[in-house]
């Protein structure tokens, strides 16, 4: 049913749960995984170097989490590629999934309160709204 | 508050709050510092002080220097004709349009209208760059050309700011002569100095650059010119060197962002009067439209001449309508030199901030070039791995280490 699954990785516990589910699904369907982290660049920044600095920080931050994800998937016998992409989280995930022909997006849910969701926006909600393919939001403690 | 350290802690506390908000919202620190400055000035009654003015002034000089040092000389050389014409038109038409509007329609004085023209003629290299990195356009010919045009536009702005208000006397002659001499030597001298004294615990290369910035800035001020002009030119002179010495750039960035630019942006916001924003709403809307319209007149036809696709042309035009750093620097120069009133300053800074936000959103929402979608898959660090073994590991055994800040990404 699924051939290429995108799993969103942000270094959090929620992403770890999502990865576990994605690897399980990949095993069941013989699918490959794209583990993707999104480097959110500062909006309306003032120096080009501020943008570069944010990219460097994000790449450094996410590379560890992606390495762990890679190791886990490999040990489970699942083919995986990892990427750090710049952009707005939901937008970048949806576009990346489309560009790479992914047929499922798996991501964790942080369980934001109403106020937090209002202030910060829910990435999973935005992804569900805009994705061209099914989106699995992994909830729970 | 007369206690120096408590006052300093208040300012740094505001900078910290701005940084935290930036981290949570993803909006740039500078924009939030301006915003927090507006609130602190209008609601807390925070005032500036001579030592704040010094740090803020130093911040604007260092910011301009770093902006100049970010220029890629190779990019500027390879597409010189296109980038120069687009950059020049992107500066001249908004400058002339806003000058005529503020002078003859609104009735500002000649120098105030000049400040208005300069402040709204700017473009923001950083805003353009961030958008292009997100879309992958920074790797395309169009992206490189646009960035180069932005540098030319900013150069026009700092030259105008440095020349229009200068006293044409012996000091100016001395400033021009010394600057020309120093700037011609700087690329060679900097490489030599760095080779001989660089990377030492005493940070001699940083002191060397600060010395040059202060010295040329001092001469510029003496000639009633603006210290950011030699700072930008000095940045341009060492741009090639800085492309290789990333570590030095990072150290200078750390100094600027930690200690200097917060004072500059907080102060820029502090001087904005909220009642004046309300009173100038009509002007603000018109001036913003005028800036975008004159950028359109200056840039869009040239994009057609250079055979840009219409969608790419519109996208480029809107991105070149953005502006932040040099816009606020010009407006603040006008206010601190008594050229514009606080009402005029408020209106200009509000337009500058809106011009960083509105055209970017419109460009990304409606005119993102189709080429950008093709580049979406171009990521920062791709790796593809095939499994080697099939040993089962429980998910709980995975060790994710979160060392940097907040959780970035999905929820």
Coordinates of C-alpha atoms in Angstrom, one line a residue:
Chain A
X1 CA 0.0 0.0 0.0
X2 CA 2.8 2.5 0.9
X3 CA 6.1 2.6 -1.0
X4 CA 7.8 5.7 0.4
X5 CA 7.1 7.0 3.8
X6 CA 8.2 10.4 5.0
X7 CA 8.8 10.7 8.8
X8 CA 9.3 14.1 10.4
X9 CA 12.2 14.2 12.9
X10 CA 12.7 17.1 15.3
X11 CA 14.8 15.5 18.0
X12 CA 11.8 15.2 20.4
X13 CA 10.1 12.3 22.1
X14 CA 7.1 12.8 19.9
X15 CA 9.2 12.4 16.8
X16 CA 10.8 9.2 18.2
X17 CA 7.3 7.7 18.6
X18 CA 6.5 8.7 15.1
X19 CA 9.7 7.1 13.8
X20 CA 8.9 3.8 15.6
X21 CA 5.5 3.7 13.9
X22 CA 7.0 4.7 10.5
X23 CA 9.6 1.9 10.7
X24 CA 6.9 -0.6 11.7
X25 CA 4.7 0.5 8.7
X26 CA 7.8 0.4 6.4
X27 CA 8.5 -3.2 7.5
X28 CA 4.9 -4.3 6.9
X29 CA 4.6 -2.7 3.5
X30 CA 8.2 -3.1 2.3
X31 CA 8.4 0.7 2.0
X32 CA 11.5 2.9 2.2
X33 CA 11.7 5.9 4.6
X34 CA 12.6 9.5 4.2
X35 CA 13.5 11.0 7.6
X36 CA 13.3 14.7 7.3
X37 CA 14.0 17.6 9.6
X38 CA 13.0 21.1 8.8
X39 CA 15.3 24.1 9.5
X40 CA 13.0 27.0 10.2
X41 CA 14.7 30.1 9.0
X42 CA 14.1 33.4 10.8
X43 CA 11.4 35.4 9.2
X44 CA 12.3 38.9 7.9
X45 CA 15.9 38.5 9.1
X46 CA 18.4 41.4 9.1
X47 CA 21.6 39.8 8.1
X48 CA 22.3 37.2 5.6
X49 CA 24.7 35.8 8.2
X50 CA 21.8 35.4 10.6
X51 CA 20.1 33.1 8.1
X52 CA 23.3 31.1 7.6
X53 CA 23.8 30.9 11.3
X54 CA 20.3 29.6 11.8
X55 CA 20.9 27.0 9.0
X56 CA 24.2 25.9 10.6
X57 CA 22.6 25.6 14.1
X58 CA 19.7 23.6 12.7
X59 CA 21.9 21.3 10.7
X60 CA 24.1 20.6 13.7
X61 CA 21.0 20.1 15.9
X62 CA 19.1 17.8 13.6
X63 CA 22.0 15.7 12.3
X64 CA 22.3 13.8 15.6
X65 CA 18.6 13.0 15.7
X66 CA 18.7 11.9 12.0
X67 CA 21.8 9.8 12.7
X68 CA 19.9 8.0 15.5
X69 CA 16.9 7.6 13.2
X70 CA 19.1 6.2 10.5
X71 CA 20.7 3.7 12.9
X72 CA 17.4 2.5 14.2
X73 CA 15.9 2.0 10.7
X74 CA 19.0 0.2 9.5
X75 CA 18.9 -2.2 12.4
X76 CA 15.2 -2.8 11.6
X77 CA 16.2 -3.6 8.0
X78 CA 14.4 -0.6 6.5
X79 CA 15.9 1.5 3.7
X80 CA 16.2 5.1 4.8
X81 CA 17.5 8.5 3.6
X82 CA 17.8 11.5 5.8
X83 CA 17.5 15.2 4.9
X84 CA 17.6 18.6 6.6
X85 CA 15.5 21.0 4.5
X86 CA 15.0 24.8 5.0
X87 CA 11.6 26.3 5.2
X88 CA 8.4 26.5 7.3
X89 CA 7.8 23.1 8.9
X90 CA 4.4 22.1 7.4
X91 CA 5.0 23.7 4.1
X92 CA 8.5 22.2 3.7
X93 CA 7.3 18.7 4.7
X94 CA 4.4 18.8 2.3
X95 CA 6.5 20.1 -0.6
X96 CA 9.3 17.6 0.1
X97 CA 6.9 14.7 0.2
X98 CA 5.4 15.8 -3.1
X99 CA 8.8 16.3 -4.7
X100 CA 10.1 12.9 -3.6
X101 CA 6.9 11.0 -4.3
X102 CA 6.2 10.0 -0.7
X103 CA 2.8 8.4 -0.3
X104 CA 2.5 8.8 3.5
X105 CA 3.7 11.4 6.0
X106 CA 4.1 10.2 9.6
X107 CA 4.7 12.8 12.3
X108 CA 4.5 13.2 16.1
X109 CA 1.9 15.5 17.9
X110 CA 3.1 17.6 20.8
X111 CA -0.4 17.9 22.3
X112 CA -0.5 21.7 22.4
X113 CA -3.0 23.5 24.5
X114 CA -5.5 25.8 22.8
X115 CA -3.5 28.9 23.7
X116 CA -0.2 27.4 22.5
X117 CA -1.9 26.2 19.3
X118 CA -3.3 29.7 18.8
X119 CA 0.1 31.4 19.4
X120 CA 2.5 28.9 17.7
X121 CA 0.2 27.1 15.3
X122 CA 0.0 23.4 14.9
X123 CA 2.4 21.9 12.4
X124 CA 0.5 18.6 12.2
X125 CA -2.8 20.3 11.6
X126 CA -1.3 22.4 8.8
X127 CA 0.4 19.3 7.3
X128 CA -2.9 17.4 7.3
X129 CA -4.6 20.3 5.7
X130 CA -2.2 20.8 2.9
X131 CA -0.7 17.4 2.2
X132 CA -1.5 15.6 -1.1
X133 CA -1.1 12.2 0.6
X134 CA -2.4 10.5 3.8
X135 CA -0.9 11.9 7.0
X136 CA -0.5 9.9 10.2
X137 CA -0.2 11.9 13.4
X138 CA 1.1 9.8 16.2
X139 CA -0.3 11.0 19.6
X140 CA 0.1 9.6 23.1
X141 CA 2.5 9.6 26.0
Chain B
X1 CA 16.6 54.9 36.8
X2 CA 20.1 56.2 37.7
X3 CA 21.8 52.9 38.6
X4 CA 23.9 52.2 35.5
X5 CA 23.9 48.4 36.0
X6 CA 20.2 48.1 36.7
X7 CA 19.5 50.2 33.6
X8 CA 21.8 48.0 31.6
X9 CA 20.1 44.9 33.0
X10 CA 16.7 46.3 31.9
X11 CA 18.0 46.8 28.3
X12 CA 19.7 43.4 28.2
X13 CA 16.5 41.9 29.7
X14 CA 14.5 43.3 26.8
X15 CA 17.0 42.0 24.4
X16 CA 16.7 38.6 26.0
X17 CA 12.9 38.6 25.8
X18 CA 13.2 39.6 22.1
X19 CA 15.6 36.7 21.5
X20 CA 13.3 34.2 23.3
X21 CA 10.3 35.4 21.3
X22 CA 12.4 35.1 18.1
X23 CA 13.3 31.5 19.1
X24 CA 9.6 30.6 19.8
X25 CA 8.0 32.3 16.8
X26 CA 10.7 32.0 14.1
X27 CA 10.6 35.8 13.4
X28 CA 13.9 37.5 13.2
X29 CA 15.5 38.9 16.3
X30 CA 15.9 42.4 14.9
X31 CA 12.3 42.8 14.0
X32 CA 11.2 41.6 17.5
X33 CA 13.8 43.9 19.1
X34 CA 12.3 46.9 17.3
X35 CA 8.8 45.7 18.4
X36 CA 9.9 45.3 22.0
X37 CA 11.6 48.7 21.8
X38 CA 8.3 50.2 20.7
X39 CA 6.5 48.7 23.6
X40 CA 9.2 49.7 26.1
X41 CA 9.3 53.2 24.9
X42 CA 5.6 53.8 24.8
X43 CA 4.4 51.7 27.7
X44 CA 7.3 51.5 30.1
X45 CA 8.7 55.0 29.4
X46 CA 12.2 53.7 28.7
X47 CA 14.6 56.4 27.6
X48 CA 17.9 56.3 25.8
X49 CA 21.2 57.4 27.4
X50 CA 24.6 58.4 26.0
X51 CA 26.1 55.0 26.6
X52 CA 23.1 53.4 24.9
X53 CA 23.6 55.8 22.0
X54 CA 27.2 54.8 21.7
X55 CA 26.4 51.0 21.7
X56 CA 23.6 51.5 19.3
X57 CA 25.7 53.6 17.0
X58 CA 28.5 51.0 17.1
X59 CA 25.9 48.4 16.4
X60 CA 24.7 50.1 13.3
X61 CA 28.3 50.5 12.1
X62 CA 29.1 46.9 12.7
X63 CA 25.8 45.7 11.1
X64 CA 26.6 47.7 8.0
X65 CA 30.1 46.4 7.9
X66 CA 28.9 42.8 8.2
X67 CA 26.3 43.5 5.5
X68 CA 29.1 44.7 3.2
X69 CA 31.3 41.8 4.1
X70 CA 28.6 39.4 3.0
X71 CA 28.8 40.4 -0.6
X72 CA 30.1 37.7 -2.9
X73 CA 32.5 39.5 -5.2
X74 CA 32.4 36.7 -7.8
X75 CA 28.6 36.9 -8.0
X76 CA 28.8 40.7 -8.4
X77 CA 31.4 40.4 -11.2
X78 CA 29.8 37.6 -13.2
X79 CA 26.4 39.3 -13.8
X80 CA 27.6 42.9 -13.4
X81 CA 25.5 44.5 -16.2
X82 CA 22.2 43.0 -15.1
X83 CA 22.7 43.3 -11.4
X84 CA 24.0 46.9 -11.7
X85 CA 21.1 48.1 -13.8
X86 CA 18.5 46.4 -11.7
X87 CA 20.1 47.5 -8.4
X88 CA 20.5 51.1 -9.6
X89 CA 16.9 51.3 -10.8
X90 CA 15.7 49.7 -7.6
X91 CA 17.4 52.5 -5.7
X92 CA 16.8 55.5 -7.9
X93 CA 13.1 55.2 -8.7
X94 CA 11.8 54.7 -5.1
X95 CA 14.2 57.4 -3.9
X96 CA 12.9 59.9 -6.5
X97 CA 9.3 58.8 -6.1
X98 CA 9.2 59.0 -2.3
X99 CA 11.2 62.2 -2.4
X100 CA 8.7 63.9 -4.7
X101 CA 5.8 62.6 -2.8
X102 CA 7.0 63.7 0.7
X103 CA 8.3 67.0 -0.6
X104 CA 5.5 68.1 -2.9
X105 CA 2.4 66.2 -1.8
X106 CA 3.0 65.9 2.0
X107 CA 5.1 69.1 2.3
X108 CA 8.2 67.8 4.1
X109 CA 11.4 69.9 4.0
X110 CA 14.0 69.1 1.3
X111 CA 16.3 67.2 3.8
X112 CA 13.4 65.4 5.4
X113 CA 12.1 64.3 2.0
X114 CA 15.7 63.2 1.1
X115 CA 15.7 61.0 4.3
X116 CA 12.3 59.7 3.3
X117 CA 13.5 58.8 -0.2
X118 CA 16.7 57.1 1.1
X119 CA 14.9 55.2 3.9
X120 CA 12.3 53.8 1.4
X121 CA 14.7 53.1 -1.4
X122 CA 16.4 50.3 0.4
X123 CA 16.2 46.6 -0.1
X124 CA 16.9 43.8 2.4
X125 CA 19.5 41.4 1.2
X126 CA 18.8 39.1 4.2
X127 CA 15.1 38.9 3.6
X128 CA 15.7 38.1 0.0
X129 CA 18.4 35.6 0.8
X130 CA 16.2 33.8 3.4
X131 CA 13.3 33.4 1.0
X132 CA 15.7 32.2 -1.7
X133 CA 17.3 29.6 0.6
X134 CA 13.8 28.3 1.4
X135 CA 12.8 28.0 -2.2
X136 CA 16.2 26.8 -3.4
X137 CA 16.5 29.8 -5.7
X138 CA 19.8 30.9 -4.2
X139 CA 21.5 28.2 -6.2
X140 CA 20.0 29.4 -9.5
X141 CA 21.3 32.2 -11.9
X142 CA 18.2 34.2 -11.1
X143 CA 18.9 34.0 -7.3
X144 CA 22.5 35.0 -7.7
X145 CA 21.6 37.9 -9.9
X146 CA 19.0 39.1 -7.5
X147 CA 21.3 39.0 -4.6
X148 CA 24.0 41.0 -6.5
X149 CA 21.3 43.6 -7.5
X150 CA 20.4 43.9 -3.8
X151 CA 24.0 44.7 -2.9
X152 CA 24.1 47.4 -5.6
X153 CA 20.8 48.8 -4.3
X154 CA 22.1 49.0 -0.7
X155 CA 25.3 50.6 -2.0
X156 CA 23.2 53.3 -3.6
X157 CA 21.5 53.9 -0.2
X158 CA 24.6 54.2 1.9
X159 CA 26.3 56.5 -0.7
X160 CA 23.2 58.7 -0.8
X161 CA 23.2 58.9 3.0
X162 CA 26.9 59.6 3.1
X163 CA 26.9 62.2 0.4
X164 CA 23.6 64.2 0.5
X165 CA 24.1 65.5 4.0
X166 CA 27.9 66.0 4.0
X167 CA 29.5 69.4 4.2
X168 CA 31.5 69.9 1.0
X169 CA 34.6 71.2 2.7
X170 CA 38.2 70.3 3.5
X171 CA 37.1 67.6 5.9
X172 CA 35.1 65.8 3.2
X173 CA 38.1 66.0 0.9
X174 CA 40.3 64.5 3.6
X175 CA 37.7 61.8 4.3
X176 CA 37.5 60.9 0.6
X177 CA 41.2 60.8 0.2
X178 CA 42.0 58.8 3.3
X179 CA 39.1 56.4 2.7
X180 CA 40.3 55.8 -0.9
X181 CA 43.8 55.2 0.3
X182 CA 42.8 52.9 3.2
X183 CA 40.2 51.0 1.2
X184 CA 42.7 50.3 -1.6
X185 CA 45.1 48.9 0.9
X186 CA 42.6 47.0 3.0
X187 CA 42.3 43.8 1.1
X188 CA 46.0 43.2 1.0
X189 CA 46.7 44.7 4.5
X190 CA 43.9 42.6 6.1
X191 CA 45.3 39.3 4.7
X192 CA 48.8 40.2 5.8
X193 CA 47.7 41.3 9.3
X194 CA 45.6 38.2 9.7
X195 CA 48.4 35.9 8.6
X196 CA 50.8 37.5 11.0
X197 CA 48.6 38.3 14.0
X198 CA 45.4 36.4 13.4
X199 CA 43.8 33.7 15.6
X200 CA 45.5 34.9 18.9
X201 CA 43.8 35.1 22.2
X202 CA 44.1 38.9 22.1
X203 CA 41.7 39.1 19.1
X204 CA 44.1 41.5 17.3
X205 CA 42.4 41.1 13.9
X206 CA 39.1 42.2 15.5
X207 CA 40.7 45.2 17.1
X208 CA 42.4 46.0 13.8
X209 CA 39.0 46.0 12.0
X210 CA 37.3 48.1 14.8
X211 CA 40.1 50.6 14.6
X212 CA 39.6 51.1 10.8
X213 CA 35.8 51.3 11.4
X214 CA 36.1 53.9 14.1
X215 CA 38.8 55.9 12.3
X216 CA 37.0 56.1 8.9
X217 CA 33.7 56.6 10.7
X218 CA 35.2 59.5 12.7
X219 CA 36.4 61.2 9.6
X220 CA 33.0 60.7 7.9
X221 CA 31.3 62.3 10.9
X222 CA 33.7 65.2 10.9
X223 CA 32.7 65.9 7.3
X224 CA 29.0 65.6 8.5
X225 CA 28.7 62.4 6.4
X226 CA 27.5 59.1 7.9
X227 CA 29.8 56.6 9.5
X228 CA 27.9 53.7 7.9
X229 CA 29.2 54.7 4.5
X230 CA 32.9 53.8 5.1
X231 CA 31.7 50.8 7.2
X232 CA 29.8 49.3 4.2
X233 CA 32.7 50.1 1.8
X234 CA 35.2 48.6 4.3
X235 CA 33.0 45.5 4.4
X236 CA 33.0 45.3 0.6
X237 CA 36.8 45.6 0.6
X238 CA 37.2 42.6 2.9
X239 CA 34.3 40.6 1.5
X240 CA 36.5 38.1 -0.4
X241 CA 38.7 37.6 2.7
X242 CA 35.6 37.0 5.0
X243 CA 34.3 34.4 2.6
X244 CA 37.3 32.3 3.5
X245 CA 37.7 33.3 7.2
X246 CA 34.3 32.1 8.4
X247 CA 35.5 31.9 12.0
X248 CA 36.3 35.5 12.2
X249 CA 32.9 36.4 10.7
X250 CA 31.3 34.2 13.4
X251 CA 33.2 35.9 16.2
X252 CA 32.2 39.3 14.9
X253 CA 28.6 38.2 14.5
X254 CA 28.6 37.0 18.1
X255 CA 29.8 40.4 19.3
X256 CA 27.3 42.2 17.2
X257 CA 24.3 40.1 18.1
X258 CA 25.1 39.7 21.8
X259 CA 26.0 43.3 22.7
X260 CA 25.6 45.8 20.0
X261 CA 22.7 45.3 17.6
X262 CA 20.1 44.8 20.4
X263 CA 20.8 48.3 21.6
X264 CA 20.5 49.6 18.0
X265 CA 17.2 47.9 17.3
X266 CA 15.7 48.5 20.7
X267 CA 16.6 52.2 20.4
X268 CA 15.1 52.3 16.9
X269 CA 11.8 50.9 18.3
X270 CA 12.0 53.1 21.4
X271 CA 11.8 56.2 19.4
X272 CA 8.7 55.1 17.5
X273 CA 5.6 56.9 18.9
X274 CA 2.4 54.7 18.9
X275 CA 0.1 57.7 18.8
X276 CA 2.1 59.0 15.8
X277 CA 1.6 55.6 14.1
X278 CA -2.1 56.0 14.5
X279 CA -2.0 59.6 13.3
X280 CA 0.0 58.7 10.2
X281 CA -1.9 55.6 9.1
X282 CA -2.9 57.2 5.8
X283 CA 0.7 58.3 5.0
X284 CA 2.0 54.9 6.0
X285 CA -0.3 53.0 3.6
X286 CA 0.4 55.4 0.8
X287 CA 4.2 55.4 1.3
X288 CA 4.2 51.6 1.4
X289 CA 2.3 51.4 -1.8
X290 CA 4.5 54.1 -3.4
X291 CA 7.6 52.1 -2.4
X292 CA 6.4 48.9 -3.9
X293 CA 5.0 50.7 -7.0
X294 CA 8.3 52.6 -7.7
X295 CA 10.3 49.4 -7.2
X296 CA 7.9 47.8 -9.7
X297 CA 8.6 50.6 -12.2
X298 CA 12.3 50.3 -11.7
X299 CA 12.8 46.6 -11.5
X300 CA 10.0 44.9 -13.5
X301 CA 10.8 46.3 -17.0
X302 CA 14.4 45.4 -16.6
X303 CA 13.5 41.8 -15.6
X304 CA 11.6 41.7 -18.9
X305 CA 14.6 43.1 -20.8
X306 CA 16.8 40.5 -19.2
X307 CA 14.3 37.8 -20.3
X308 CA 13.1 36.8 -16.9
X309 CA 9.9 34.7 -17.0
X310 CA 6.9 37.1 -16.0
X311 CA 6.3 35.2 -12.8
X312 CA 10.0 35.4 -11.9
X313 CA 10.1 39.1 -12.8
X314 CA 7.2 39.8 -10.4
X315 CA 8.7 37.7 -7.7
X316 CA 12.1 39.5 -8.1
X317 CA 10.4 42.9 -8.0
X318 CA 8.5 42.1 -4.8
X319 CA 11.5 40.7 -3.1
X320 CA 13.5 43.9 -4.0
X321 CA 10.7 45.9 -2.4
X322 CA 11.7 44.5 1.1
X323 CA 13.9 46.5 3.4
X324 CA 14.9 46.7 7.0
X325 CA 18.4 47.5 8.2
X326 CA 19.3 50.4 6.0
X327 CA 15.8 51.8 6.1
X328 CA 16.0 52.1 9.9
X329 CA 19.5 53.3 9.8
X330 CA 18.5 56.1 7.4
X331 CA 15.5 57.1 9.4
X332 CA 17.4 57.1 12.7
X333 CA 20.2 59.2 11.1
X334 CA 17.5 61.7 10.1
X335 CA 16.0 61.8 13.7
X336 CA 19.3 62.1 15.6
X337 CA 20.5 64.8 13.3
X338 CA 17.3 66.8 13.6
X339 CA 16.4 66.3 9.9
X340 CA 13.1 64.6 10.5
X341 CA 10.6 64.9 13.4
X342 CA 9.6 62.1 15.6
X343 CA 6.3 61.9 13.7
X344 CA 8.1 61.6 10.4
X345 CA 10.6 59.1 11.9
X346 CA 7.7 56.9 13.2
X347 CA 6.0 56.9 9.9
X348 CA 9.2 56.0 8.0
X349 CA 10.2 53.2 10.4
X350 CA 6.7 51.7 10.3
X351 CA 6.8 51.7 6.5
X352 CA 10.2 50.2 6.6
X353 CA 9.0 47.3 8.9
X354 CA 5.9 46.8 6.8
X355 CA 8.1 46.7 3.6
X356 CA 10.0 43.8 5.1
X357 CA 6.9 41.8 5.8
X358 CA 4.2 42.6 3.2
X359 CA 6.0 42.2 -0.1
X360 CA 7.7 39.0 1.2
X361 CA 4.3 37.4 2.0
X362 CA 2.7 38.5 -1.3
X363 CA 5.7 37.2 -3.3
X364 CA 5.8 33.8 -1.6
X365 CA 2.0 33.4 -1.6
X366 CA 1.3 34.4 -5.2
X367 CA 4.5 34.7 -7.3
X368 CA 6.8 31.9 -6.2
X369 CA 8.6 30.9 -9.4
X370 CA 7.8 27.5 -10.7
X371 CA 11.6 26.8 -10.8
X372 CA 11.5 26.9 -7.0
X373 CA 9.3 23.8 -6.8
X374 CA 11.8 21.9 -8.7
X375 CA 14.5 22.9 -6.3
X376 CA 12.4 21.9 -3.2
X377 CA 14.0 18.6 -3.0
X378 CA 17.4 20.2 -2.7
X379 CA 18.1 19.7 0.9
X380 CA 21.0 20.8 3.2
X381 CA 22.4 17.4 4.2
X382 CA 21.2 14.4 2.1
X383 CA 22.2 10.9 2.9
X384 CA 20.9 7.6 1.7
X385 CA 21.4 4.5 3.6
X386 CA 20.6 0.9 2.9
X387 CA 20.2 -1.5 5.8
X388 CA 22.9 -4.0 6.5
X389 CA 21.5 -6.1 9.3
X390 CA 18.1 -7.0 10.6
X391 CA 18.7 -7.0 14.3
X392 CA 15.6 -5.8 16.2
X393 CA 16.0 -2.9 18.6
X394 CA 13.3 -1.6 20.9
X395 CA 12.3 2.0 20.2
X396 CA 13.1 2.8 23.9
X397 CA 16.7 2.0 23.4
X398 CA 17.1 4.9 21.0
X399 CA 19.0 7.7 22.5
X400 CA 17.9 11.1 21.1
X401 CA 19.9 13.8 22.7
X402 CA 18.4 17.3 22.6
X403 CA 21.2 19.7 23.2
X404 CA 20.2 22.9 21.4
X405 CA 17.3 25.0 22.5
X406 CA 13.7 24.3 21.7
X407 CA 12.1 21.5 19.8
X408 CA 12.1 22.5 16.2
X409 CA 9.8 21.0 13.8
X410 CA 6.6 19.2 14.0
X411 CA 4.1 19.0 16.8

